[in-house]
Coordinates of C-alpha atoms and ligand atoms in Angstrom, one line a residue:
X19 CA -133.0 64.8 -23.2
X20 CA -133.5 62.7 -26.2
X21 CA -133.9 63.6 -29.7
X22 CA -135.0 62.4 -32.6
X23 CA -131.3 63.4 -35.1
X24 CA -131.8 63.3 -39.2
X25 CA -127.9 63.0 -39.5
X26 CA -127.9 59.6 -37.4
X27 CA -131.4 59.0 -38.4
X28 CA -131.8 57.9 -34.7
X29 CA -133.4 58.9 -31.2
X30 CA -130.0 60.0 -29.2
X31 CA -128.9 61.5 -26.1
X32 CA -128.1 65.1 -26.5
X33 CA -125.0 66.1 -24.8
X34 CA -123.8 69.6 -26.2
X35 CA -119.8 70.3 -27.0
X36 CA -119.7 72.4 -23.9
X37 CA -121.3 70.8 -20.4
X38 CA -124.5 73.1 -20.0
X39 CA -124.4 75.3 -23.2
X40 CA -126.1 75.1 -26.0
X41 CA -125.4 76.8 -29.6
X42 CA -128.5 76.6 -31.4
X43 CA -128.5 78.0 -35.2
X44 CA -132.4 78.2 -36.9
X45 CA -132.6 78.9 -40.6
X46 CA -134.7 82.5 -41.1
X47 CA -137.0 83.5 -43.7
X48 CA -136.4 84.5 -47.4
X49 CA -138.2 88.2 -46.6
X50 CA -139.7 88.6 -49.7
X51 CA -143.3 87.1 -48.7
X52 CA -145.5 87.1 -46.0
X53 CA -144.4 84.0 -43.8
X54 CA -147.0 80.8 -44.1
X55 CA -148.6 78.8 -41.0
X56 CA -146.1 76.1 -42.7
X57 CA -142.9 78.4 -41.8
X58 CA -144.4 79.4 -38.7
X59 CA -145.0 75.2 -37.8
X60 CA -141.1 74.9 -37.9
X61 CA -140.3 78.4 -35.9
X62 CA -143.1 77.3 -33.3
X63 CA -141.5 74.1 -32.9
X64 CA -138.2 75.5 -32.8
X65 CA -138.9 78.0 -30.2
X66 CA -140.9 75.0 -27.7
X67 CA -137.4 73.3 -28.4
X68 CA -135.3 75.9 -27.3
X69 CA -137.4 76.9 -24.3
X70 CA -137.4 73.1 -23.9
X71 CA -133.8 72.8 -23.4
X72 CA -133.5 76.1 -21.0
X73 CA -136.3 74.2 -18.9
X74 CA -134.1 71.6 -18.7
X75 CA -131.1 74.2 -17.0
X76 CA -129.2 74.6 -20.5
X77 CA -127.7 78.2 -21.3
X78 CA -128.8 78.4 -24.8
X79 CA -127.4 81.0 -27.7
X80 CA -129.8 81.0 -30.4
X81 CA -129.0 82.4 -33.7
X82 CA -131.1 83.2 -36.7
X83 CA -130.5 84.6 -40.2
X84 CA -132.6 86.5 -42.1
X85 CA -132.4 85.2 -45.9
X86 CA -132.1 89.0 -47.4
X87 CA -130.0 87.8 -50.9
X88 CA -128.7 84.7 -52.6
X89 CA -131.9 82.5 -52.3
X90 CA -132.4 81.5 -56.1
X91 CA -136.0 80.5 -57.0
X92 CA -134.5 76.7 -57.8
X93 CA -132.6 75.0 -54.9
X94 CA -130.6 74.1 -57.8
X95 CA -128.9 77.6 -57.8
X96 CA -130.7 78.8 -61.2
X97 CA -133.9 81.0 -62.0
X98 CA -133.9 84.5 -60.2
X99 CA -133.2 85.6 -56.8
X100 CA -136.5 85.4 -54.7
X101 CA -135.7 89.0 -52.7
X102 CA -135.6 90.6 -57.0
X103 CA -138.8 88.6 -57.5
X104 CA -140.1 89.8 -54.6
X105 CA -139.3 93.9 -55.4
X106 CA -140.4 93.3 -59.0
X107 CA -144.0 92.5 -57.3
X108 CA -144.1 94.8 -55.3
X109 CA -142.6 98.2 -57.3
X110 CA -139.8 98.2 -54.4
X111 CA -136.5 98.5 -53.6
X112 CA -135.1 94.8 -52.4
X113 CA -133.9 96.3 -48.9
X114 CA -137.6 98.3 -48.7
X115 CA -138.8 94.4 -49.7
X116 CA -136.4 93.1 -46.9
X117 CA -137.6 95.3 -44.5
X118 CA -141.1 95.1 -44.6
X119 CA -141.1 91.4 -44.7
X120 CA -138.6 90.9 -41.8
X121 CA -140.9 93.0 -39.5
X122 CA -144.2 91.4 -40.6
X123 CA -142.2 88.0 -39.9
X124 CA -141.4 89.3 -36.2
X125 CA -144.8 91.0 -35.5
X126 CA -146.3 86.8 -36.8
X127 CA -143.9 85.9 -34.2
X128 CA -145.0 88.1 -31.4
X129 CA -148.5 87.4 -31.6
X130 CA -147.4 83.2 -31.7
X131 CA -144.9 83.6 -28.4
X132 CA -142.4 82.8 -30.3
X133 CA -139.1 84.6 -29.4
X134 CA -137.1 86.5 -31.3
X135 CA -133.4 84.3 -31.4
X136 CA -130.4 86.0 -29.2
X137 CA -129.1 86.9 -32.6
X138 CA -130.7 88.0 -35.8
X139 CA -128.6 88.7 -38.7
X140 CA -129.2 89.6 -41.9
X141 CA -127.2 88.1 -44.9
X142 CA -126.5 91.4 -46.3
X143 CA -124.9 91.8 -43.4
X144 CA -122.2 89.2 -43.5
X145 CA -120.7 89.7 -46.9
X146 CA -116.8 90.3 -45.9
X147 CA -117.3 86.9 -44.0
X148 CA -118.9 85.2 -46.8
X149 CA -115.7 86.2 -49.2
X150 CA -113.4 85.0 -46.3
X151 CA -114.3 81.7 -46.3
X152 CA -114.9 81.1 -50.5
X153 CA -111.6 82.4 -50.5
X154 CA -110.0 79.8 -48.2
X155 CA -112.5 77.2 -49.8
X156 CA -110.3 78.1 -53.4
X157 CA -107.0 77.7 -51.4
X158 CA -107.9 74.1 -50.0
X159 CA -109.4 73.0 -53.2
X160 CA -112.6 72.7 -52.3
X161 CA -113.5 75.2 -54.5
X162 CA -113.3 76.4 -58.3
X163 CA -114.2 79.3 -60.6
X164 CA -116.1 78.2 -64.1
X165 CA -118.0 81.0 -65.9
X166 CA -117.1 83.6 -64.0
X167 CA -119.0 82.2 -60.9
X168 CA -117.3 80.6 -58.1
X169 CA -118.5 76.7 -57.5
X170 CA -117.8 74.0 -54.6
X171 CA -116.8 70.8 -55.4
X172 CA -118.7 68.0 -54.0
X173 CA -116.3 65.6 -55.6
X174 CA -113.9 66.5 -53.1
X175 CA -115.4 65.2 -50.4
X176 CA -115.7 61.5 -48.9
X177 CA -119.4 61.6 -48.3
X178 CA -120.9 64.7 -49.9
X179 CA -125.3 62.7 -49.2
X180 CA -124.4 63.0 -45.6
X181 CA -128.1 62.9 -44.9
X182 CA -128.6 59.1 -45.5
X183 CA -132.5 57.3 -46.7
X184 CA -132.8 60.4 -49.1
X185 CA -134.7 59.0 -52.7
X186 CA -132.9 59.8 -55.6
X187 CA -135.6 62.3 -56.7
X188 CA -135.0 64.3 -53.5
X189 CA -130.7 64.0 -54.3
X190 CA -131.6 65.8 -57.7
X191 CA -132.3 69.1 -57.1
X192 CA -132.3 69.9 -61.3
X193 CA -135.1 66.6 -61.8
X194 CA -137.1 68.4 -58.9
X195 CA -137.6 72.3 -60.0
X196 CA -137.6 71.3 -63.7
X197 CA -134.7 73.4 -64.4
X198 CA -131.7 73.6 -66.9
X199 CA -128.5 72.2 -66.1
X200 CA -125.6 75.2 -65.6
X201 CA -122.8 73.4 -67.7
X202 CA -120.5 75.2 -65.6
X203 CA -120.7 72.7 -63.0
X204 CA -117.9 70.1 -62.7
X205 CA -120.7 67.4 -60.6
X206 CA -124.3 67.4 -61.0
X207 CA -124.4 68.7 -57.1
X208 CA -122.2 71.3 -57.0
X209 CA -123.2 74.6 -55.8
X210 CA -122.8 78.3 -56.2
X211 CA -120.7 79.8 -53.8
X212 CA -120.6 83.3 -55.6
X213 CA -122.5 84.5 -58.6
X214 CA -120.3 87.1 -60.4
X215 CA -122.6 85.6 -64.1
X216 CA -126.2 85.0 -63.7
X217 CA -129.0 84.9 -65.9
X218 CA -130.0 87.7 -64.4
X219 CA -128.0 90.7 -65.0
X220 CA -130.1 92.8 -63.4
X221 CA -129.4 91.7 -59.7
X222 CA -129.8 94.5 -57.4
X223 CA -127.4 93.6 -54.3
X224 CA -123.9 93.6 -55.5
X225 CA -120.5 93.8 -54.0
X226 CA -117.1 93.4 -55.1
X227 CA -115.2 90.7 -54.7
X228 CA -111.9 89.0 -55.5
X229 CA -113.7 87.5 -58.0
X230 CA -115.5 90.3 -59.7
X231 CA -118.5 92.2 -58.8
X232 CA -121.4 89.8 -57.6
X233 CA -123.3 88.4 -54.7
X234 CA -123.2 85.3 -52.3
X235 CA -124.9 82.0 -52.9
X236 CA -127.9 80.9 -50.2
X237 CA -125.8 78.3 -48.5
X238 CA -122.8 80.1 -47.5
X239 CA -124.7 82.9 -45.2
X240 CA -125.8 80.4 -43.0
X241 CA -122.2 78.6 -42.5
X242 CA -120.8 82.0 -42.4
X243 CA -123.3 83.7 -39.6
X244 CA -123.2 80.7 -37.7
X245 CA -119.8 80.1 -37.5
X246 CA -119.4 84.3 -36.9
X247 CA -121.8 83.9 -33.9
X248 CA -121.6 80.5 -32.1
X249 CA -117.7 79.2 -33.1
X250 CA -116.6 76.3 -34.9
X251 CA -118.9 73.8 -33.0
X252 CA -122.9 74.0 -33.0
X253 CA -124.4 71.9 -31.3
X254 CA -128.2 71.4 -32.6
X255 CA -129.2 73.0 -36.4
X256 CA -132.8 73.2 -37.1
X257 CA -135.0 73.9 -40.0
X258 CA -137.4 72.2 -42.4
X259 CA -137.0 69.0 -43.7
X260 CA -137.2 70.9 -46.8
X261 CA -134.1 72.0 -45.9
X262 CA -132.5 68.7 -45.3
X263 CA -131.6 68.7 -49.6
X264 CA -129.7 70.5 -50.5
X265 CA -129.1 73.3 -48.1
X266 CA -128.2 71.7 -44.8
X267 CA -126.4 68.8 -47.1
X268 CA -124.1 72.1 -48.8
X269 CA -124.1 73.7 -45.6
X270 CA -122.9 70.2 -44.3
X271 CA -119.8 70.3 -47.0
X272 CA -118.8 74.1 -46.6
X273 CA -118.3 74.5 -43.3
X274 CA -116.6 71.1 -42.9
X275 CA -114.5 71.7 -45.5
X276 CA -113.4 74.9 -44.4
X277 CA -113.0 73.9 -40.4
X278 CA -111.5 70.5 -41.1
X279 CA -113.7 68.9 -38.0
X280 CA -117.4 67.9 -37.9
X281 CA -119.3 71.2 -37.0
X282 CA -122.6 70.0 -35.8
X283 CA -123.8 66.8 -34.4
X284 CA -127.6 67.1 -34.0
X285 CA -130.0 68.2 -36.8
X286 CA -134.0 69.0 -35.6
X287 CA -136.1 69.0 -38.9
X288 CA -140.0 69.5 -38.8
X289 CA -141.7 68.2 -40.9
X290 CA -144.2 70.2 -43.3
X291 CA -147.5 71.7 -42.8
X292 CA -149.7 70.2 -45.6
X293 CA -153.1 71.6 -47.4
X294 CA -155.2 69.7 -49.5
X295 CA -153.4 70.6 -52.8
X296 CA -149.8 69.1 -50.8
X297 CA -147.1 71.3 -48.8
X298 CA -148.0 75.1 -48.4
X299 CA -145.2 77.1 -49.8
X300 CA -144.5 80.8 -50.7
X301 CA -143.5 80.0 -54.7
X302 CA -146.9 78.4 -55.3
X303 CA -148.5 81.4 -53.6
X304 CA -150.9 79.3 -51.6
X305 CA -150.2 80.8 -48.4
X306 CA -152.5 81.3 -45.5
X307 CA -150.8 83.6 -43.3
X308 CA -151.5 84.6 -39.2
X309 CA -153.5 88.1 -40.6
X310 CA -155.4 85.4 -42.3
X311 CA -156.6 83.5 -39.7
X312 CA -157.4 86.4 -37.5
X313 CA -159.3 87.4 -39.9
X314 CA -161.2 85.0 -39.7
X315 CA -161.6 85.4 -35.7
X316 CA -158.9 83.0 -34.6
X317 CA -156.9 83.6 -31.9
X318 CA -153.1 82.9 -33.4
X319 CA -152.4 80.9 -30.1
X320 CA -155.4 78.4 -31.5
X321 CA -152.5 78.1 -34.0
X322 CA -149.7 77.4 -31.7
X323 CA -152.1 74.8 -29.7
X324 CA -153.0 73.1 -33.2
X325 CA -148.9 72.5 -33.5
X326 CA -148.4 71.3 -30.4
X327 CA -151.1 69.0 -29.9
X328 CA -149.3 66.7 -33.0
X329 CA -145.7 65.8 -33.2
X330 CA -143.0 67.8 -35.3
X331 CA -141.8 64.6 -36.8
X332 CA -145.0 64.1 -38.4
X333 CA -146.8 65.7 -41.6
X334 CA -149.6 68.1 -40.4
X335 CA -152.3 68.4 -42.5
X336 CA -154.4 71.9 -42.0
X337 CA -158.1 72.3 -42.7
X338 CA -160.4 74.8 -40.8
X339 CA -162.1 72.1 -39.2
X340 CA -158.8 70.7 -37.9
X341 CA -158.3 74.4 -36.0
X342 CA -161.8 74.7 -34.8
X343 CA -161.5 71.4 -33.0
X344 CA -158.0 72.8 -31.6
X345 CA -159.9 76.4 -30.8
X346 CA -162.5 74.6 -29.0
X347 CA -160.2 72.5 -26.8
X348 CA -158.1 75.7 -26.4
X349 CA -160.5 77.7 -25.1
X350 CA -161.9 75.2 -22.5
X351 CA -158.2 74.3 -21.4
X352 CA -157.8 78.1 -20.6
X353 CA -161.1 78.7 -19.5
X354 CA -159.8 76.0 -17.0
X355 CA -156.3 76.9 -16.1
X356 CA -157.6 80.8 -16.1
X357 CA -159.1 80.1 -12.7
X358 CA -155.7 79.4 -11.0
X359 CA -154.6 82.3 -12.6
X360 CA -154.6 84.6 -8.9
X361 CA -154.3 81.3 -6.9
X362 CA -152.0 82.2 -4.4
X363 CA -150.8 80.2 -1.3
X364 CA -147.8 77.5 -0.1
X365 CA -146.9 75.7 -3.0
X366 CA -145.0 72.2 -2.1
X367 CA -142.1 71.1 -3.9
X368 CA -142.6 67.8 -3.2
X369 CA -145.9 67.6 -4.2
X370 CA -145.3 69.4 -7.5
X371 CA -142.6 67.6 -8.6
X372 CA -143.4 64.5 -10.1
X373 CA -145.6 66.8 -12.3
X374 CA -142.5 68.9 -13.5
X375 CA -140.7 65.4 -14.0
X376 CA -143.4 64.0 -16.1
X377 CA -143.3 67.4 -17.8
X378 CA -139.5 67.6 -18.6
X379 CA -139.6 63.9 -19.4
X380 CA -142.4 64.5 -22.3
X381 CA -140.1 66.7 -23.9
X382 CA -137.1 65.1 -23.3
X383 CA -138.9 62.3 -25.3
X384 CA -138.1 63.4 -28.5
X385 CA -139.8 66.7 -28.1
X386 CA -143.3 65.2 -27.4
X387 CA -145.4 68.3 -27.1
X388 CA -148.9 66.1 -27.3
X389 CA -147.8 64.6 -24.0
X390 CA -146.6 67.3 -22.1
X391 CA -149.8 69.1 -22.9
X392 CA -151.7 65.9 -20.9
X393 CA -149.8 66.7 -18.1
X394 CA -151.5 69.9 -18.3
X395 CA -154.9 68.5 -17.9
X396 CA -153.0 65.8 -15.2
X397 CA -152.2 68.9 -13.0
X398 CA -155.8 70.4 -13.5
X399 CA -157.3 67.1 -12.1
X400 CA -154.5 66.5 -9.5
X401 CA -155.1 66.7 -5.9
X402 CA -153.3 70.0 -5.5
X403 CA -153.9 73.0 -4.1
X404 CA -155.1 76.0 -6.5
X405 CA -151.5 78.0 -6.2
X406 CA -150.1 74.5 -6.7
X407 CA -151.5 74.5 -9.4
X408 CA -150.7 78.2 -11.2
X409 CA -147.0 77.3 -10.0
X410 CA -146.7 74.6 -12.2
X411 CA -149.1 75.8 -15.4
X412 CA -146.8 78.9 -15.6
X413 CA -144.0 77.2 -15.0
X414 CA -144.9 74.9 -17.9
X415 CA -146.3 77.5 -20.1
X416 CA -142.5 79.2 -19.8
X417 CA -142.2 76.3 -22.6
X418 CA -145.5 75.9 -24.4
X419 CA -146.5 79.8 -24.7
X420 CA -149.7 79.6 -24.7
X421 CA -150.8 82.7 -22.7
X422 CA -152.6 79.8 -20.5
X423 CA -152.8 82.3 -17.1
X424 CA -154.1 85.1 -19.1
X425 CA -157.1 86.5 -20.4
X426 CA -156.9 87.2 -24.5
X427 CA -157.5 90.3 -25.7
X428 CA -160.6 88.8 -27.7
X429 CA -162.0 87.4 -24.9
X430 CA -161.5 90.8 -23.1
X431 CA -162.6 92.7 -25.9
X432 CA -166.3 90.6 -26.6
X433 CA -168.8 93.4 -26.6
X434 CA -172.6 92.3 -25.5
X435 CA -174.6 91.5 -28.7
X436 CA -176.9 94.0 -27.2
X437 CA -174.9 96.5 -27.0
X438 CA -173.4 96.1 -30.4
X439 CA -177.0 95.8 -32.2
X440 CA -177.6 99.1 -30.1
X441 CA -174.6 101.0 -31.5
X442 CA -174.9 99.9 -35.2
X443 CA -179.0 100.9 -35.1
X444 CA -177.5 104.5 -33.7
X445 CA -174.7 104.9 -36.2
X446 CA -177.2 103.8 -39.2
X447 CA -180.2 106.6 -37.8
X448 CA -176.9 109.3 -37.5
X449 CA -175.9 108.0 -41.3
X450 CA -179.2 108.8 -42.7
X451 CA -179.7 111.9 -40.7
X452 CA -176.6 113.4 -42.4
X453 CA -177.7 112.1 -45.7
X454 CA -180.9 114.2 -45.2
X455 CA -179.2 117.1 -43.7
X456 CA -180.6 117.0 -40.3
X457 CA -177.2 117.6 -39.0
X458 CA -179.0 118.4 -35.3
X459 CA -180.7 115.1 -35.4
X460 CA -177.0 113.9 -36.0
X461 CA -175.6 115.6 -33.5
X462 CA -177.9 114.5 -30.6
X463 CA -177.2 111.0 -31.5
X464 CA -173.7 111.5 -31.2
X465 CA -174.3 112.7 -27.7
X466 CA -176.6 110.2 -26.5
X467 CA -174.5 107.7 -27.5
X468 CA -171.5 109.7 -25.8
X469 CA -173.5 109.8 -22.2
X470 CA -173.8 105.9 -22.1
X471 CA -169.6 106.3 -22.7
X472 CA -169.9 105.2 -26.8
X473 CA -167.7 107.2 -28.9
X474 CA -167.9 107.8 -32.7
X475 CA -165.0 107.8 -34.9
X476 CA -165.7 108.8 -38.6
X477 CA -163.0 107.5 -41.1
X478 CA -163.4 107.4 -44.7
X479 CA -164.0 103.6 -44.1
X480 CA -167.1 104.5 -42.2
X481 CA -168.3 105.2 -38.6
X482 CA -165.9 102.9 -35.6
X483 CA -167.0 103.4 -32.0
X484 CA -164.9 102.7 -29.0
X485 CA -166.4 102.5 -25.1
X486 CA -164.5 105.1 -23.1
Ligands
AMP11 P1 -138.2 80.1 -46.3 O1 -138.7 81.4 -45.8 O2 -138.8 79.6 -47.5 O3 -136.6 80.1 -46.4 O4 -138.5 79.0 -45.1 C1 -138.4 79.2 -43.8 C2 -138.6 77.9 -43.0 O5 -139.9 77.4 -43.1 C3 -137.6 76.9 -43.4 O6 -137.1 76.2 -42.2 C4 -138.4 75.9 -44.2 O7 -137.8 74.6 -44.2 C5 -139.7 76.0 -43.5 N1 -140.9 75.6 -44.3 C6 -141.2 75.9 -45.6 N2 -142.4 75.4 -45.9 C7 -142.9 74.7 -44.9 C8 -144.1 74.0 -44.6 N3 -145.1 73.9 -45.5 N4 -144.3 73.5 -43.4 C9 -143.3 73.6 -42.4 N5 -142.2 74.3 -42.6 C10 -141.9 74.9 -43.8
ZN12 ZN1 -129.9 78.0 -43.6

């Protein structure tokens, strides 16, 4: 397989540390928003990359963070913590804040097929670890204390803009978020390790530490959790490009610092999901979230299909008439595959398998999800039988997760307009007979509706009905 790596800024072979195995790290969510159809554009991409790589035989440990302290609201390591921000809003606790957000992020997931990483840890989680390796950053001289805060040193190192073609507005975080300097710093790029002195004295997570009582930088937790779940070698990192500057640069600095040997070779980033007004993002409060869009009567798996018909390289730009083209060719792609769905019969492996080739070889090309979705509609046109056929769109929906054998729940659930127009009429006559009192009339509407299998539900948001 071939991918596309940011550190190389070149297509290249991917051959993993250890013949067959794969250590895969994903950056999490700060959980202290609702996640955006821009996050979830890099975790769909992520997952169709590590599916991509099981289909391809590799034994794959995934492993995730969750962002539960430490992520300032400047990359630049000044303003206040996000998660505080976040319990401010919301008249919370910051673990109540973690909570909540970390499960909405997983229930998004669930209703994307995206699956939940091998290993999901929370920063919070990881704070001994985090002191371990600050403290054997200090010993090498990596490290120093200035203002009671504990700082790396990117003068130390030979290359610290490891990420090469970045522009010089992207290498200056402060220029970027329009923030102060913190005259602590020794080099315009160092970074906070541990805060023991913030603005913000009011910091809710704290723990001690050799260096006073504080909390841990957002760069360290992903070194740290990494490094606690998958060794001293990973072999493919992925995130944002956001992320490229300056959290996978520091993270990049840290954890080569501290091992001493390069720690991972390939780096996926996706690129953003764009509105109009530029990249949708949490801070500006933009966000368009999965609830959202189902809201608005879109399956989320329109969603998915909208990501995977461009490439993850590329900006995405999202307007509603972008997904309705992608939920009309979604729903005529299923309404086509759905009828191999109970196909049974011999299925020939030679006949199949230059269609699994042409598959693998798609995403083997730099993870080109547009093409292995044509050999989708190759199979449906190919001269195969119809069990042939199911074989090979489940086989290839193992990677693209798109529920593509069965029916949706919306599709299940469409009532006849009929029916519906019926039903409302009923509840509206049983509304008004109440209003006037005529609690019998009521009653025998209720029970006419009841012998055609209708049932009323009254809530103090009004009348639901259910068939039985
Ligand atoms: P956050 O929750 O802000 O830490 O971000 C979670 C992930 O979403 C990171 O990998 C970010 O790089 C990524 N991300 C943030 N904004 C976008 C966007 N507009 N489009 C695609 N990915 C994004
Ligand atoms: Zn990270």
């Amino acid at each position: 397989m071939r991918f596309y790596n940011s550190l190389t800024r070149r297509i290249e072979e991917f051959v993993p540390h250890t013949e067959g195995k794969v250590a895969m790290y994903t950056c999490g969510p700060t959980v202290y928003h609702f996640a955006h159809i821009g996050n979830l554009r890099s975790y769909i991409e992520e997952d169709v990359l590590e599916k991509a790589l099981r289909y391809a035989g590799y034994d794959v440990k995934r492993v995730m963070n969750i962002t539960d302290v430490g992520h300032l609201s400047s990359d630049a390591d000044t303003g206040e913590d996000k998660m505080l921000a976040g319990a401010k809003r919301e008249h919370k606790s910051v673990m109540e804040i973690a909570d909540f957000y970390t499960k909405a992020f997983f229930d998004d997931c669930e209703k994307l097929n995206i699956k939940r990483p091998d290993v999901v840890e929370p920063a919070t989680n990881c704070i001994p670890e985090f002191i371990h390796m600050i403290e054997v950053l200090l010993e090498k001289g990596y490290a120093y204390q200035a203002g009671e805060n504990v700082y790396f040193d990117t003068s130390k190192l030979d290359e610290y803009y490891v990420f090469g073609g970045l522009s010089s507005e992207d290498l200056y975080v402060g220029v970027r978020d329009d923030v102060e300097e913190d005259p602590n710093k020794r080099n315009r790029n160092d970074f906070v390790l541990w805060f023991t002195k913030s603005k913000f004295e009011d910091q809710a997570l704290k723990w001690d530490s050799p260096w006073g009582v504080g909390y841990p930088g957002w760069h360290i937790e992903c070194s740290c959790i990494s490094m606690k779940h998958l060794g001293e070698y990973i072999d493919i990192h992925c995130g944002g490009v956001d992320n490229i500057f300056p959290h996978h640069t520091n993270e990049i600095a840290q954890s080569e610092a501290y091992l001493g040997h390069e720690w991972c070779h390939y780096w996926f980033h996706v690129h953003h999901l764009n509105d109009r007004s530029g990249k949708m993002s949490k801070s500006k409060g933009n966000i368009l979230t999965v609830s959202v869009l189902q809201e608005k009567g879109y399956d989320p798996l329109v969603y998915r299909f909208f990501c995977l018909q461009s490439h993850y390289r590329k900006p995405l730009e999202f307007s509603y008439e972008a997904l309705d083209n992608a939920a009309a060719a979604y729903q005529k792609l299923k309404k086509r595959t759905l009828e191999f769905a109970g196909a049974e019969g011999p299925v020939s492996a030679e006949k199949t398998a230059p269609y699994r080739e042409a598959f693998l070889q798609a995403l083997g090309n730099d993870l080109n999800t547009a093409a292995a979705l044509t050999v989708i509609y190759d199979v449906l046109k190919a001269d195969l039988n119809g069990a042939e056929k199911r074989a090979l769109i489940e086989d290839f929906d193992k990677v693209l997760s798109l529920s593509l054998l069965t029916e949706s729940e919306t599709e299940e659930t469409e009532e006849d307009p009929a029916l519906v127009a019926y039903v409302e009429e009923m509840i509206e006559k049983r509304k008004n007979a109440k209003k006037e009192k005529n609690f019998a009339l009521a009653d025998e509407i209720r029970a006419e509706l009841l012998q055609k299998g209708i049932v009323l539900k009254d809530t103090r948001e009004g009348t639901l009905w259910e068939k039985q």
